[in-house]
CSV table of C-alpha atoms in Angstrom, one decimal:
chain,number,residue,atom,x,y,z
G,1,MET,CA,-12.1,7.1,6.2
G,2,VAL,CA,-8.7,8.4,7.1
G,3,ASP,CA,-6.3,10.5,5.1
G,4,CYS,CA,-3.2,10.6,7.2
G,5,PHE,CA,-1.6,9.6,10.5
G,6,LYS,CA,-2.2,12.0,13.4
G,7,PRO,CA,-0.3,11.9,16.6
G,8,GLY,CA,-2.1,9.9,19.3
G,9,GLU,CA,-4.5,8.4,16.8
G,10,ALA,CA,-4.4,5.4,14.4
G,11,GLU,CA,-1.3,3.3,14.6
G,12,TRP,CA,-2.1,1.8,11.2
G,13,VAL,CA,-4.0,2.6,8.1
G,14,ALA,CA,-5.2,0.1,5.5
G,15,TYR,CA,-4.7,1.5,2.0
G,16,GLY,CA,-6.2,0.5,-1.4
G,17,VAL,CA,-6.7,2.0,-4.8
G,18,SER,CA,-9.7,1.8,-7.2
G,19,VAL,CA,-9.5,2.6,-10.9
G,20,ARG,CA,-12.6,4.1,-12.3
G,21,ASN,CA,-13.7,7.1,-14.4
G,22,TYR,CA,-16.2,8.4,-11.9
G,23,SER,CA,-15.9,9.2,-8.2
G,24,GLY,CA,-18.7,7.1,-6.8
G,25,ASP,CA,-18.9,5.8,-3.2
G,26,ILE,CA,-15.6,4.4,-2.0
G,27,ARG,CA,-17.6,1.7,-0.1
G,28,SER,CA,-18.5,0.1,-3.5
G,29,THR,CA,-14.8,-0.6,-4.4
G,30,VAL,CA,-13.2,-4.0,-4.4
G,31,ALA,CA,-10.3,-2.6,-2.3
G,32,TYR,CA,-12.7,-1.3,0.3
G,33,GLU,CA,-14.7,-4.6,0.5
G,34,GLU,CA,-11.5,-6.7,0.7
G,35,LEU,CA,-10.1,-4.5,3.5
G,36,LYS,CA,-13.4,-4.6,5.4
G,37,SER,CA,-13.2,-8.4,5.0
G,38,LEU,CA,-9.9,-8.3,6.9
G,39,ALA,CA,-11.7,-6.6,9.8
G,40,PHE,CA,-10.5,-3.0,9.2
G,41,ASN,CA,-13.0,-0.3,10.3
G,42,ASP,CA,-13.9,2.8,8.2
G,43,ASN,CA,-11.6,5.0,10.4
G,44,GLU,CA,-8.7,2.7,9.5
G,45,ILE,CA,-9.2,2.6,5.7
G,46,SER,CA,-7.9,5.1,3.0
G,47,ILE,CA,-8.8,4.6,-0.7
G,48,ASP,CA,-7.5,6.7,-3.6
G,49,ILE,CA,-9.7,6.7,-6.7
G,50,VAL,CA,-7.6,6.9,-9.8
G,51,THR,CA,-8.9,7.3,-13.4
G,52,SER,CA,-7.5,6.3,-16.7
G,53,HIS,CA,-6.3,9.9,-17.1
G,54,SER,CA,-4.8,10.5,-13.7
G,55,TYR,CA,-3.0,8.2,-11.4
G,56,ASN,CA,-2.3,10.7,-8.6
G,57,ARG,CA,-2.4,9.2,-5.1
G,58,PRO,CA,-2.9,12.1,-2.8
G,59,LYS,CA,-4.1,9.9,0.1
G,60,LEU,CA,-1.1,7.6,-0.2
G,61,GLN,CA,1.3,10.5,-0.4
G,62,ALA,CA,-0.3,12.0,2.8
G,63,LEU,CA,0.0,8.7,4.6
G,64,ILE,CA,3.7,8.3,3.7
G,65,GLU,CA,4.5,11.9,4.6
G,66,SER,CA,2.7,11.7,8.0
G,67,ALA,CA,3.9,8.1,8.9
G,68,GLY,CA,6.6,7.5,11.5
G,69,SER,CA,8.4,4.4,12.5
G,70,ASP,CA,5.6,3.5,15.0
G,71,ASN,CA,3.0,3.5,12.2
G,72,CYS,CA,2.0,0.7,9.9
G,73,ILE,CA,0.6,1.0,6.4
G,74,VAL,CA,-1.4,-2.0,5.2
G,75,LEU,CA,-1.6,-2.3,1.5
G,76,TYR,CA,-4.6,-4.2,-0.1
G,77,SER,CA,-2.1,-5.6,-2.7
G,78,ILE,CA,1.3,-4.7,-4.1
G,79,ASP,CA,-0.5,-4.1,-7.4
G,80,SER,CA,-2.3,-1.2,-5.8
G,81,LEU,CA,1.0,0.6,-5.8
G,82,LEU,CA,1.8,-0.3,-9.4
G,83,VAL,CA,-1.5,0.8,-11.1
G,84,GLY,CA,-0.7,3.5,-13.6
G,85,ASN,CA,2.8,4.9,-13.5
G,86,LYS,CA,4.8,2.0,-12.2
G,87,ASN,CA,7.8,4.2,-11.5
G,88,ASP,CA,5.7,6.2,-9.0
G,89,GLY,CA,4.6,3.0,-7.4
G,90,LEU,CA,8.3,1.9,-7.0
G,91,GLU,CA,9.0,5.4,-5.5
G,92,TYR,CA,6.1,5.1,-3.0
G,93,TYR,CA,7.5,1.7,-1.9
G,94,LYS,CA,11.0,3.1,-1.6
G,95,ARG,CA,9.8,6.0,0.5
G,96,MET,CA,8.0,3.7,2.9
G,97,LEU,CA,11.1,1.6,3.3
G,98,ASP,CA,13.3,4.7,3.8
G,99,LYS,CA,11.0,6.0,6.5
G,100,GLY,CA,11.1,2.6,8.3
G,101,VAL,CA,7.4,2.3,8.3
G,102,ASN,CA,5.9,-1.1,9.2
G,103,LEU,CA,4.5,-2.4,6.0
G,104,ILE,CA,2.0,-5.2,5.6
G,105,VAL,CA,1.2,-6.1,2.0
G,106,TYR,CA,-1.7,-8.5,1.4
G,107,ASN,CA,-1.9,-11.0,-1.5
G,108,MET,CA,-5.6,-11.4,-2.1
G,109,SER,CA,-5.3,-13.9,-4.9
G,110,GLY,CA,-6.4,-17.5,-4.2
G,111,LYS,CA,-8.9,-18.8,-1.6
G,112,TRP,CA,-7.3,-17.1,1.5
G,113,ALA,CA,-5.8,-13.7,2.0
G,114,ARG,CA,-2.2,-13.8,3.1
G,115,THR,CA,0.7,-11.5,3.5
G,116,SER,CA,3.1,-11.1,0.6
G,117,ASP,CA,6.9,-11.1,0.5
G,118,PHE,CA,6.8,-7.3,0.1
G,119,SER,CA,5.8,-6.9,3.8
G,120,ILE,CA,8.5,-5.7,6.2
G,121,SER,CA,8.7,-4.5,9.8
G,122,ARG,CA,10.9,-1.8,11.2
G,123,ASP,CA,12.4,-4.5,13.5
G,124,GLU,CA,13.5,-6.5,10.4
G,125,LEU,CA,15.0,-3.4,8.9
G,126,ALA,CA,16.9,-2.6,12.1
G,127,LYS,CA,18.3,-6.1,12.3
G,128,ASN,CA,19.3,-6.3,8.6
G,129,PRO,CA,19.5,-2.9,6.8
G,130,GLU,CA,20.2,-4.8,3.5
G,131,LEU,CA,16.6,-5.9,3.5
G,132,LYS,CA,15.6,-2.5,2.2
G,133,LYS,CA,17.6,-3.0,-1.0
G,134,LEU,CA,16.5,-6.6,-1.3
G,135,LYS,CA,12.8,-5.8,-1.0
G,136,TYR,CA,13.0,-2.9,-3.4
G,137,ASN,CA,14.9,-5.0,-6.0
G,138,ALA,CA,12.4,-7.8,-5.7
G,139,LEU,CA,9.6,-5.3,-6.4
G,140,VAL,CA,11.5,-4.0,-9.5
G,141,LYS,CA,11.8,-7.6,-10.7
G,142,TYR,CA,8.1,-8.2,-10.0
G,143,TYR,CA,7.2,-5.1,-12.0
G,144,GLU,CA,9.4,-6.1,-14.9
G,145,ASN,CA,7.8,-9.6,-15.0
G,146,LYS,CA,4.3,-8.1,-15.1
G,147,LYS,CA,5.3,-5.9,-18.0
G,148,GLY,CA,6.2,-8.9,-20.2
């Protein structure tokens, strides 16, 4: 498992979150199994375990802090950002956009895994800086619709 980007090492890290009230083996989480099904290796996967009492995401925070524009963060789902404190999830997404990190967000619902509209590349951002605001606003709207 990986906790952050290190120079000269992984260009991408696949991130997921699991909600449970015990630590347990990360390899038994749905997020881990789904990321493995997408052909990610253990040294490319990072999973935060959050509980009903604490939604801290130390691994995601470390990934964002250590990521540069040459790195890619792969999210198991956009909902993995929004578990718990939704405002924190929105802030994580905004920080990734602000850093210009390549971001691949999977939508695992349905029969086949596919990328969601919340994915974005640094090249897309360079061509159209307004995309940052559009993507963030779309996530805010998605969050508001989930609350209702």
